[in-house]
CSV table of C-alpha atoms in Angstrom, one decimal:
chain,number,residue,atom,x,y,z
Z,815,UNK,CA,99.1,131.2,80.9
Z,816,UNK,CA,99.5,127.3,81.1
Z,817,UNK,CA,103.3,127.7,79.7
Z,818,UNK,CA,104.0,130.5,82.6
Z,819,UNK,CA,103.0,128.4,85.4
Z,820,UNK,CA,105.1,125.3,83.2
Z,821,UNK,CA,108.0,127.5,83.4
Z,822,UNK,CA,107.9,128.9,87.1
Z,823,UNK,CA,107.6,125.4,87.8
Z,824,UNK,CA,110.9,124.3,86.5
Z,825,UNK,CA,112.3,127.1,88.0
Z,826,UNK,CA,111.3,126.4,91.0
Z,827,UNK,CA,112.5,122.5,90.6
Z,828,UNK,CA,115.9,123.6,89.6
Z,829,UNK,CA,116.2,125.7,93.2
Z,830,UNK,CA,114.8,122.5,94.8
Z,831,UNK,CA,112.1,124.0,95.9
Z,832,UNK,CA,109.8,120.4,95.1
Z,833,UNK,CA,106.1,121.2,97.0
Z,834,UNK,CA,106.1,124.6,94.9
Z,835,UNK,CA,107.2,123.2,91.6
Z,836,UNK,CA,104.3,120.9,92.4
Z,837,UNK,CA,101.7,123.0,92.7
Z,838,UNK,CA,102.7,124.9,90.1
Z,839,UNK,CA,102.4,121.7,87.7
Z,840,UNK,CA,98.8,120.9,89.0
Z,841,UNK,CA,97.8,124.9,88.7
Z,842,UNK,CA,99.2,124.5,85.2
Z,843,UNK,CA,97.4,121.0,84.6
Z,844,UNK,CA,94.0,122.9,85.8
Z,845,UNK,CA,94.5,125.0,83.1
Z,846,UNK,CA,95.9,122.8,80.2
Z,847,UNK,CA,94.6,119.1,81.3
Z,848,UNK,CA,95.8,117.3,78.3
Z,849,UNK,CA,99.6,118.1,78.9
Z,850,UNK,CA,101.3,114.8,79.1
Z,851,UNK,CA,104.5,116.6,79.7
Z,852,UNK,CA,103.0,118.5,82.2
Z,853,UNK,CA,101.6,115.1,84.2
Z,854,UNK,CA,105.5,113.6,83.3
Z,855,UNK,CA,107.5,116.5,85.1
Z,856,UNK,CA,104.7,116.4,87.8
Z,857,UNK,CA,105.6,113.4,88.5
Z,858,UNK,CA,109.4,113.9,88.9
Z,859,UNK,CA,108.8,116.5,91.0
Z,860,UNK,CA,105.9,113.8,93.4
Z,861,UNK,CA,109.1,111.5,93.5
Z,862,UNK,CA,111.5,114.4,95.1
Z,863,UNK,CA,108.7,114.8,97.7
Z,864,UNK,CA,108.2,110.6,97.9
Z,865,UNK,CA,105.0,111.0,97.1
Z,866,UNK,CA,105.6,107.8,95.2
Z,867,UNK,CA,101.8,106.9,94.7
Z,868,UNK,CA,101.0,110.3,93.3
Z,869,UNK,CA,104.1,109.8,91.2
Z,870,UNK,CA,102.7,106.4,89.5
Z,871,UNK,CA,99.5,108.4,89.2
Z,872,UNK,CA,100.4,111.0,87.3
Z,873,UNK,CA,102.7,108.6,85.0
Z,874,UNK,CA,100.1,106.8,83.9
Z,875,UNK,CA,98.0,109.7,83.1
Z,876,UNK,CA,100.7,110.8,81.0
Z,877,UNK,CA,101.1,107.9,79.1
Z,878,UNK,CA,97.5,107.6,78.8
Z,879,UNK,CA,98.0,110.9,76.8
Z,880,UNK,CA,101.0,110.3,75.2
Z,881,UNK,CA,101.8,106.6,74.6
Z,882,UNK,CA,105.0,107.1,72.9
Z,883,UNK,CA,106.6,109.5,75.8
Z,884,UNK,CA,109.6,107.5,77.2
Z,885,UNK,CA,110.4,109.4,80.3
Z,886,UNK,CA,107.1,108.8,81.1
Z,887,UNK,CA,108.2,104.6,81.7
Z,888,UNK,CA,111.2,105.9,83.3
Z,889,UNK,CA,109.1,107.8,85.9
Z,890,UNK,CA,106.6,105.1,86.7
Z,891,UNK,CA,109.4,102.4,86.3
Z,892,UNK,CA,111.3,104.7,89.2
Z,893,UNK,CA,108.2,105.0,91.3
Z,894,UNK,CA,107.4,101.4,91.1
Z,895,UNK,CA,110.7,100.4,92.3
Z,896,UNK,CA,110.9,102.6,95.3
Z,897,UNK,CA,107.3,101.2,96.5
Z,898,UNK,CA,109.0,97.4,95.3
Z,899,UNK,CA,106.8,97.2,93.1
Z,900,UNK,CA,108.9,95.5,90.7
Z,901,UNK,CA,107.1,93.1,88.1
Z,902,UNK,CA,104.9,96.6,87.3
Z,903,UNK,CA,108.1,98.5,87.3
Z,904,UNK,CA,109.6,96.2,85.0
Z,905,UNK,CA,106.9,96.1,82.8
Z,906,UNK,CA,106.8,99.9,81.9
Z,907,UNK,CA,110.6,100.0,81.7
Z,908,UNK,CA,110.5,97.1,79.2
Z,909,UNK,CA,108.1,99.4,76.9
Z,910,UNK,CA,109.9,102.7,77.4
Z,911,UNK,CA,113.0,101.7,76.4
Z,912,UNK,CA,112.1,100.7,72.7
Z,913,UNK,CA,111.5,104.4,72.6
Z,914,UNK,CA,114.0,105.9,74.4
Z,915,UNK,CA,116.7,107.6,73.2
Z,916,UNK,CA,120.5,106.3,72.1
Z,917,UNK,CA,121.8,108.1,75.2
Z,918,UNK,CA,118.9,107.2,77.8
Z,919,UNK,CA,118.9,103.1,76.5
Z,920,UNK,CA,121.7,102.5,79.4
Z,921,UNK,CA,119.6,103.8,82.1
Z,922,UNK,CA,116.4,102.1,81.1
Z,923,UNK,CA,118.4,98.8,80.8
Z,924,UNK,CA,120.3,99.2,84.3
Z,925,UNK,CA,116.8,99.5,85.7
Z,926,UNK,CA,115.4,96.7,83.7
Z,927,UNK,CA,118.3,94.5,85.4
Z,928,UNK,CA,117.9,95.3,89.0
Z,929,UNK,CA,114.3,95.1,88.6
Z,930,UNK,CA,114.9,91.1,87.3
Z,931,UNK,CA,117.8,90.6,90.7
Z,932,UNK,CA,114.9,91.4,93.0
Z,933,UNK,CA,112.4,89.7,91.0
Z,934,UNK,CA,114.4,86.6,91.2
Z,935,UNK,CA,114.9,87.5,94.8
Z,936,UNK,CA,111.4,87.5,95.9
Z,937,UNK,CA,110.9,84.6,94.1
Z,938,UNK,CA,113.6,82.5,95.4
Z,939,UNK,CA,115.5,81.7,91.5
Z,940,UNK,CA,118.8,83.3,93.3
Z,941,UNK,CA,120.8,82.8,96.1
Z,942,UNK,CA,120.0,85.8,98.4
Z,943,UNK,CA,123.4,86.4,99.1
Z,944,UNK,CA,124.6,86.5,95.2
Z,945,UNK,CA,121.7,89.6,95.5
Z,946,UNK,CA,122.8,92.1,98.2
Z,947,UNK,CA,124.7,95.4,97.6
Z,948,UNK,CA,128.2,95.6,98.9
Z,949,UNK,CA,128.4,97.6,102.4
Z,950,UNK,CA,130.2,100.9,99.8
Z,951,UNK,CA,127.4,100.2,96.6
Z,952,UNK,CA,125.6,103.6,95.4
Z,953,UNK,CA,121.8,103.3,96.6
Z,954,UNK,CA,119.4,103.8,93.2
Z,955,UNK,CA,119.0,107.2,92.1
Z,956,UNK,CA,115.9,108.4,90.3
Z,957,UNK,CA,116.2,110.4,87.2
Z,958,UNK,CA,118.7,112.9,87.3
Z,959,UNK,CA,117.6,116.3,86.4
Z,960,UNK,CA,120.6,118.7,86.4
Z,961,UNK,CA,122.4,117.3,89.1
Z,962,UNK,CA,120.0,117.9,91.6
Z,963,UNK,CA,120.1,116.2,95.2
Z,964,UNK,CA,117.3,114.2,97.0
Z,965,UNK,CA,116.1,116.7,99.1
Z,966,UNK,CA,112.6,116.3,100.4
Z,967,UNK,CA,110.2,118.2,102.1
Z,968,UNK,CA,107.7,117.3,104.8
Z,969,UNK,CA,104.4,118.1,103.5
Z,970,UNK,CA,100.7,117.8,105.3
Z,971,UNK,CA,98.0,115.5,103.6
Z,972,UNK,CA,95.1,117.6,102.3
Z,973,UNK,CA,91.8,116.9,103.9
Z,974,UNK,CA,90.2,114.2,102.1
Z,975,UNK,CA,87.0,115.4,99.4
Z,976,UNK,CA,85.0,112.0,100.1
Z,977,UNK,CA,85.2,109.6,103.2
Z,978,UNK,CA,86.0,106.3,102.4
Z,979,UNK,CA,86.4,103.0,104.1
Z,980,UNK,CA,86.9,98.8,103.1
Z,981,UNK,CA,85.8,95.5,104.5
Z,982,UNK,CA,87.3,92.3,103.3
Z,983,UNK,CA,86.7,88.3,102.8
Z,984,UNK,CA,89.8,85.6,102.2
Z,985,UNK,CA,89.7,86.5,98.7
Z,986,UNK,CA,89.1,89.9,98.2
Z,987,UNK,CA,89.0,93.2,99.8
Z,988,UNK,CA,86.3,96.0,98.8
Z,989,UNK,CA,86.8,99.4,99.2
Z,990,UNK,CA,84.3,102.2,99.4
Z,991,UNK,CA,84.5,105.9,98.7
Z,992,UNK,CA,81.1,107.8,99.3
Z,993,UNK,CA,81.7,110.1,96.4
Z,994,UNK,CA,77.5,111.0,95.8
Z,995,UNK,CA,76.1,111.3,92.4
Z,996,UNK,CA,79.3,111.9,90.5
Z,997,UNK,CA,79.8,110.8,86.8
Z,998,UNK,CA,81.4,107.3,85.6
Z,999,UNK,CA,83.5,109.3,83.2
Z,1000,UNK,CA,84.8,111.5,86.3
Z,1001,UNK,CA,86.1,108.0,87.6
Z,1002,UNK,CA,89.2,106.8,87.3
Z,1003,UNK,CA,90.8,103.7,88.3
Z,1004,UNK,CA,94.1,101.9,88.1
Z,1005,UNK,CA,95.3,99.1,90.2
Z,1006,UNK,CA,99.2,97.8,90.1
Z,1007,UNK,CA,100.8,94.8,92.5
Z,1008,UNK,CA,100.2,96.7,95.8
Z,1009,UNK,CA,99.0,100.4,94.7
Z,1010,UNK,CA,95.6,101.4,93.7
Z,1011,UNK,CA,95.0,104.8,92.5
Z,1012,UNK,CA,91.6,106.7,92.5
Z,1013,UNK,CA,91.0,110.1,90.7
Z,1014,UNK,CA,87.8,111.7,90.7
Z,1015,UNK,CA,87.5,115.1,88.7
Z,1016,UNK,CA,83.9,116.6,88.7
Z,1017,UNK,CA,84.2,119.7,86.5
Z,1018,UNK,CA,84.1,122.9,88.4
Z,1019,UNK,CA,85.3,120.9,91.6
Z,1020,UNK,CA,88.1,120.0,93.4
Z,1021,UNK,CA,89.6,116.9,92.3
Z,1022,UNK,CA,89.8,114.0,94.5
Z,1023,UNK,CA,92.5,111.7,94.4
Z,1024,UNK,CA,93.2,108.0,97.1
Z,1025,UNK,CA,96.5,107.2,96.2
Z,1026,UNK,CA,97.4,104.2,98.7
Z,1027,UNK,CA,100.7,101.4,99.1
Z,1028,UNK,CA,98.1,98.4,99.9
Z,1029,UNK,CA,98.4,96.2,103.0
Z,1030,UNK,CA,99.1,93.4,100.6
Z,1031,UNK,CA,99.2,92.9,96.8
Z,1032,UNK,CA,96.7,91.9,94.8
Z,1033,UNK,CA,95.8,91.1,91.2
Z,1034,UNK,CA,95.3,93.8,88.8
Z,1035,UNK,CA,93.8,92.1,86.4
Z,1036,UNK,CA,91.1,90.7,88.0
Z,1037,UNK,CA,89.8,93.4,90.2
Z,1038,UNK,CA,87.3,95.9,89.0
Z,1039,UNK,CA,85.3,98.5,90.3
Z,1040,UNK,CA,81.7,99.9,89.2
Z,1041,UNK,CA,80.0,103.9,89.9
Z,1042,UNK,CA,76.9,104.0,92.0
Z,1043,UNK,CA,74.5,106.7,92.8
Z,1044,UNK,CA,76.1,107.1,96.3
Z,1045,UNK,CA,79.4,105.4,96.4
Z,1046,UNK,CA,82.0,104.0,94.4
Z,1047,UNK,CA,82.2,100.6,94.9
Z,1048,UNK,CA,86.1,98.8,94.2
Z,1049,UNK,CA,87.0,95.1,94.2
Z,1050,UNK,CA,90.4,94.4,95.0
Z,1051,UNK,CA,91.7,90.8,94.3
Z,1052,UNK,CA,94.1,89.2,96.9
Z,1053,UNK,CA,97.5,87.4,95.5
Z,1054,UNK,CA,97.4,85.4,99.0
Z,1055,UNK,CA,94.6,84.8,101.6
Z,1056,UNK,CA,95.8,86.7,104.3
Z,1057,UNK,CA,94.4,89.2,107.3
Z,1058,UNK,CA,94.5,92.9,106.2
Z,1059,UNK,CA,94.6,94.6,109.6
Z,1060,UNK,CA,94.5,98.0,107.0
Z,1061,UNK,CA,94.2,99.1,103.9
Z,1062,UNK,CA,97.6,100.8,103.8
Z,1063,UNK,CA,100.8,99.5,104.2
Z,1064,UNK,CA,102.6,100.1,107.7
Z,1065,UNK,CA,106.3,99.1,108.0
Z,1066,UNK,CA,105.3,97.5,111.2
Z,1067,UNK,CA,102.3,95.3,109.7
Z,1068,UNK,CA,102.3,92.0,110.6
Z,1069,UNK,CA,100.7,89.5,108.2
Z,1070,UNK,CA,98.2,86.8,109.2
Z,1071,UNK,CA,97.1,84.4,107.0
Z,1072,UNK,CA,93.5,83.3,106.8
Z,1073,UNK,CA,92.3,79.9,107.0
Z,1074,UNK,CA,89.8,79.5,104.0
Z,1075,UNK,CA,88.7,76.0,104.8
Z,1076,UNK,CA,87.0,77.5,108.2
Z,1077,UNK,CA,83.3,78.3,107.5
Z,1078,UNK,CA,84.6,81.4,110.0
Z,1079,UNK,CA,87.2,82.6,107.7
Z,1080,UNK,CA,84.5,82.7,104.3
Z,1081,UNK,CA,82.7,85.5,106.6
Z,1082,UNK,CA,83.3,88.9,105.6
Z,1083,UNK,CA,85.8,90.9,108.3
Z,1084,UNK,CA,86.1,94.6,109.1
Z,1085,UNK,CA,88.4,96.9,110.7
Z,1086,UNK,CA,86.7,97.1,113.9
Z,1087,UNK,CA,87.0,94.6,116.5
Z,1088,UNK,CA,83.3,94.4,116.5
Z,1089,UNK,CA,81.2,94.2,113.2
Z,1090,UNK,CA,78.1,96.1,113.2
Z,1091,UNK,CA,75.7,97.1,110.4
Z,1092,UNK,CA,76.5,101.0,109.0
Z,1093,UNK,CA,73.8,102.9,108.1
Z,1094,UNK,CA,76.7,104.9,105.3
Z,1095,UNK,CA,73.5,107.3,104.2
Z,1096,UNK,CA,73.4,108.8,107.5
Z,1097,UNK,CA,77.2,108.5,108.0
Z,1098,UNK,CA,77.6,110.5,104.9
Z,1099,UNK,CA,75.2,113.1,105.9
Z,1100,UNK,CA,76.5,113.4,109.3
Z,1101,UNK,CA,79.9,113.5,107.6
Z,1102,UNK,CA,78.6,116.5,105.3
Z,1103,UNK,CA,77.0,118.5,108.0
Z,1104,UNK,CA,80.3,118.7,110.4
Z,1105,UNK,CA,82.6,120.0,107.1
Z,1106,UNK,CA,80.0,122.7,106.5
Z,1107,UNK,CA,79.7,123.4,110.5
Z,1108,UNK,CA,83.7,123.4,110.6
Z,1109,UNK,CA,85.0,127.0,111.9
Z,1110,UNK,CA,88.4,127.6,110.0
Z,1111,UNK,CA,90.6,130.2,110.9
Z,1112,UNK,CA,93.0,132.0,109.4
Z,1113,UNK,CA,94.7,131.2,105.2
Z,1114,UNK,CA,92.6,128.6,105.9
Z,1115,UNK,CA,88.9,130.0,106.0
Z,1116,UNK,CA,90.6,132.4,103.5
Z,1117,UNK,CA,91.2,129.8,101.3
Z,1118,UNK,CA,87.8,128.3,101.3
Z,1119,UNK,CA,86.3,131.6,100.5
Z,1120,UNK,CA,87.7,131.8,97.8
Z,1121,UNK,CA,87.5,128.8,96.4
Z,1122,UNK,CA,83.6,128.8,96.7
Z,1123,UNK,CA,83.5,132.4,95.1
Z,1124,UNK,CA,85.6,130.4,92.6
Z,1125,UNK,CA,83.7,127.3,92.1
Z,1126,UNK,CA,79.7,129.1,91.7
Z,1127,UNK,CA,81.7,132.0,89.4
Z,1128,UNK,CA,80.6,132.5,85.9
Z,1129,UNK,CA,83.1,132.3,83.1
Z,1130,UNK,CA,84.2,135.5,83.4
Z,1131,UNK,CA,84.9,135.9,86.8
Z,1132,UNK,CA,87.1,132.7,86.8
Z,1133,UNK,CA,88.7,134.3,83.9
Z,1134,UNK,CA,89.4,137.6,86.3
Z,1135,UNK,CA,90.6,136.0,89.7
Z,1136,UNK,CA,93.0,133.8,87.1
Z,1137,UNK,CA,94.5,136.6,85.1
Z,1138,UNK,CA,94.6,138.9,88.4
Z,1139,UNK,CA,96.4,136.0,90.5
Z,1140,UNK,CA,98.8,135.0,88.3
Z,1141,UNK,CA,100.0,138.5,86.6
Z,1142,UNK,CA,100.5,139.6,90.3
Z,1143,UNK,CA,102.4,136.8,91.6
Z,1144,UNK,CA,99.9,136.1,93.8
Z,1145,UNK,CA,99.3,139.5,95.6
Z,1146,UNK,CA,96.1,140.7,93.9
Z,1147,UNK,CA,92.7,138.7,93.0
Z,1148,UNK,CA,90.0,140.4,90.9
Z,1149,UNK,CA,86.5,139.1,89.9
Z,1150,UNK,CA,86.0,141.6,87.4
Z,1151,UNK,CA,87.2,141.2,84.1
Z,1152,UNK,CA,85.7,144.4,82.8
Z,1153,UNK,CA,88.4,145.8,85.1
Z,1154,UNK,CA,91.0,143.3,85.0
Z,1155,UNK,CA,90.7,142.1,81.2
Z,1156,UNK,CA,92.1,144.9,79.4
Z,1157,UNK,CA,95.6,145.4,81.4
Z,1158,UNK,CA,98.3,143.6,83.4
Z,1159,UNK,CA,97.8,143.8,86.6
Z,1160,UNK,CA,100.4,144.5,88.8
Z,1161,UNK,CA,101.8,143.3,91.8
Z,1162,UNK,CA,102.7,145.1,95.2
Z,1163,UNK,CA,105.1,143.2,97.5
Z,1164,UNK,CA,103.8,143.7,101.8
Z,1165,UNK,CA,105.8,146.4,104.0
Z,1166,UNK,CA,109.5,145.2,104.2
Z,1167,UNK,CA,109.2,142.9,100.9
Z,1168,UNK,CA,110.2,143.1,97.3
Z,1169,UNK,CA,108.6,142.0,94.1
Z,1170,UNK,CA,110.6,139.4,92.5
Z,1171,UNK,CA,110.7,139.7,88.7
Z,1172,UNK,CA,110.4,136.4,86.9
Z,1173,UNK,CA,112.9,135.8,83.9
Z,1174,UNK,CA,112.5,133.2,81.5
C-alpha cells in the first residue's frame, strides 16, 4: 500500500502538482516510517513548496536512516543554502559527494564552491565585489527532477498540536512547547546555524512538527534540550548577544545588540513589553478546553471526525478505513474489515465526475 501512495506521489510531482505529492509522501511515511527514500523525495517535493525547514527536516531524517544515501546531502545541502545557511550546507555537501555518483560529483562540487564564495563573503576573506553575480548570471537551481520548473503553491499552516512560546537572556534563548506527558523517545531535536527543528510523534497521534528560520543563529553544538512531564524545555545558544524581538526570522527584523556588562541586560527578557509571571498549567488547560469547545464547520469538522474515529479504532478498523480510502481514491471509507477485507473496493466519482484510473 506504502509503494502505491510512493508511486501516486511521483506522479503527481512530475504534473507539478507539489502540496499533493506531499501528502502523498507523509500518507506513505505513516504507513512505511523507515523509508529513507521516502523522507529524501519528501523533501524535494517540501523545497518546490519552499517549505525549506521541513525540507532540512526530512533530510536529516533520511540520512538518519540511511547514512550512505547521497541525494539525501544534496537535498539538505539545497535547503540549507536557500535559508543561507551555508557552513551547515557545506558541511552535508562535503559528505554526500564522497558518495555520489560519477555523473552527480559536478553538482555536488558547484555547490560546494558557492557555498565557500559566500562563506568568505560573510566573513569578510573576499572582496564583496569579486562575489556578486553578473546582472545576466542563472540564479541557483535546486535538483533537477525531469526538467521540471519552480512552481510553487501557496499553502495554509496547519493548526499547531502543542502551544509553545520562548524567553531569552544575552546568551541564550529558551523555548517552550507544552507538549503534556509525551515520551523522550517521541522527541526529536536537531538544531543547525539559524534552524531548529522539533518532531514529536506519539503513536496513534498526529505528529507534531516546529520547524522555524531563527531570529538569529546560534550554536548547535552547545544547545540542548531535556523532556518534562508538561513541557519540553530547549536551550538555544546565541552566536552573538543580541535582542531577539522573535523567535522567527522576519525580513524586516532589525537587530539590537545587548549590552552584557549592564546588570539590566543579565535579566531574563520576554516578548511582551511587560514581563509578568505565567501560570503555563492553567494556560495549557485553558488552551485545551477552547480546541475541544471549537465549532468546525464543513471538511473541516468532517475531518476531525474522522480522525478521532481513527485515532480510538482498534487494529482492524484502521486496517478498514485504510484499505477502503485508498482502493477508492478517496471516495469511500469503511470501518469494517469483515466487509471491506475480502474485496477491492471500488470507487464512484460525484454527479458530473469521472473516476480517473491510475497507471503505473
Amino acid at each position: 500500500m506504502a509503494s502505491d501512495l510512493e508511486n501516486k506521489a511521483k506522479e503527481a510531482f512530475i504534473d507539478d502538482h507539489f502540496q499533493l505529492a506531499a501528502d502523498l509522501y507523509s500518507q506513505a511515511i505513516d504507513l512505511n516510517p523507515n523509508s529513507a527514500e521516502l523522507f529524501a523525495d519528501r523533501a524535494q517535493a517540501n523545497i518546490k513548496l519552499g517549505n525549506l525547514t521541513e525540507a532540512v527536516s526530512d533530510a536529516n531524517k533520511a540520512i538518519e536512516l540511511d547514512a550512505s544515501m547521497a541525494k539525501a546531502y544534496l537535498r539538505k545541502g539545497i535547503a540549507c543554502m536557500k535559508l543561507e545557511e551555508y557552513q551547515t550546507a557545506k558541511a552535508a555537501l562535503d559528505i554526500g559527494v564522497s558518495m555520489a555518483s560519477a555523473d552527480s560529483r559536478s553538482r555536488f562540487t558547484s555547490l560546494i564552491k558557492e557555498c565557500e564564495d559566500r562563506i568568505a563573503e560573510e566573513t569578510g576573506q573576499l572582496p564583496k565585489e569579486e562575489l556578486e553575480l553578473p546582472s545576466n548570471a542563472t540564479p541557483m537551481q535546486e535538483e533537477p527532477v525531469n526538467g521540471l520548473s519552480n512552481e510553487t503553491q501557496d499553502v495554509a499552516p496547519p493548526k499547531p498540536k502543542y502551544k509553545h512560546d520562548f524567553y531569552q537572556k544575552p546568551e541564550e534563548v529558551v523555548v517552550t512547547i507544552f507538549a503534556k506527558r509525551v515520551p523522550a523517545d517521541s522527541v526529536s531535536v536537531d538544531f543547525g546555524e539559524q534552524i531548529l527543528s522539533v518532531s514529536i510523534n506519539v503513536p496513534g497521534e498526529d505528529a507534531y512538527h516546529l520547524q522555524p528560520r531563527l531570529f538569529g543563529k546560534i550554536v548547535p553544538a552547545n544547545c540542548k534540550y531535556i523532556v518534562l512531564s508538561t513541557k519540553v524545555e530547549i536551550r538555544l545558544v546565541k552566536a552573538e548577544p543580541i535582542h531577539w524581538t522573535s523567535l522567527e526570522y522576519k525580513e524586516t527584523t532589525v537587530v539590537r545588540r545587548v549590552d552584557t556588562s549592564s546588570e539590566v541586560a543579565m535579566r531574563p527578557t520576554y516578548p511582551s513589553s511587560k514581563p509578568k509571571k505565567v501560570d503555563w498549567d492553567k494556560l495549557e488547560a485553558q488552551v485545551k478546553k477552547e480546541e475541544k469547545d471549537e465549532k468546525l464547520d464543513g471538511d473541516a469538522a468532517l475531518n476531525k471526525f474522522f480522525r478521532e474515529i481513527y485515532k480510538d479504532a482498534d487494529e482492524d478498523t484502521r486496517r478498514a478505513m485504510q484499505k477502503s480510502f485508498v482502493e477508492s481514491s478517496g471516495t469511500v471509507l469503511s470501518t469494517n474489515w469483515k466487509d471491506v477485507g475480502s474485496k477491492k473496493i471500488e470507487g464512484s466519482a460525484p454527479d458530473g465526475m469521472e473516476m480517473k484510473k491510475w497507471e503505473y
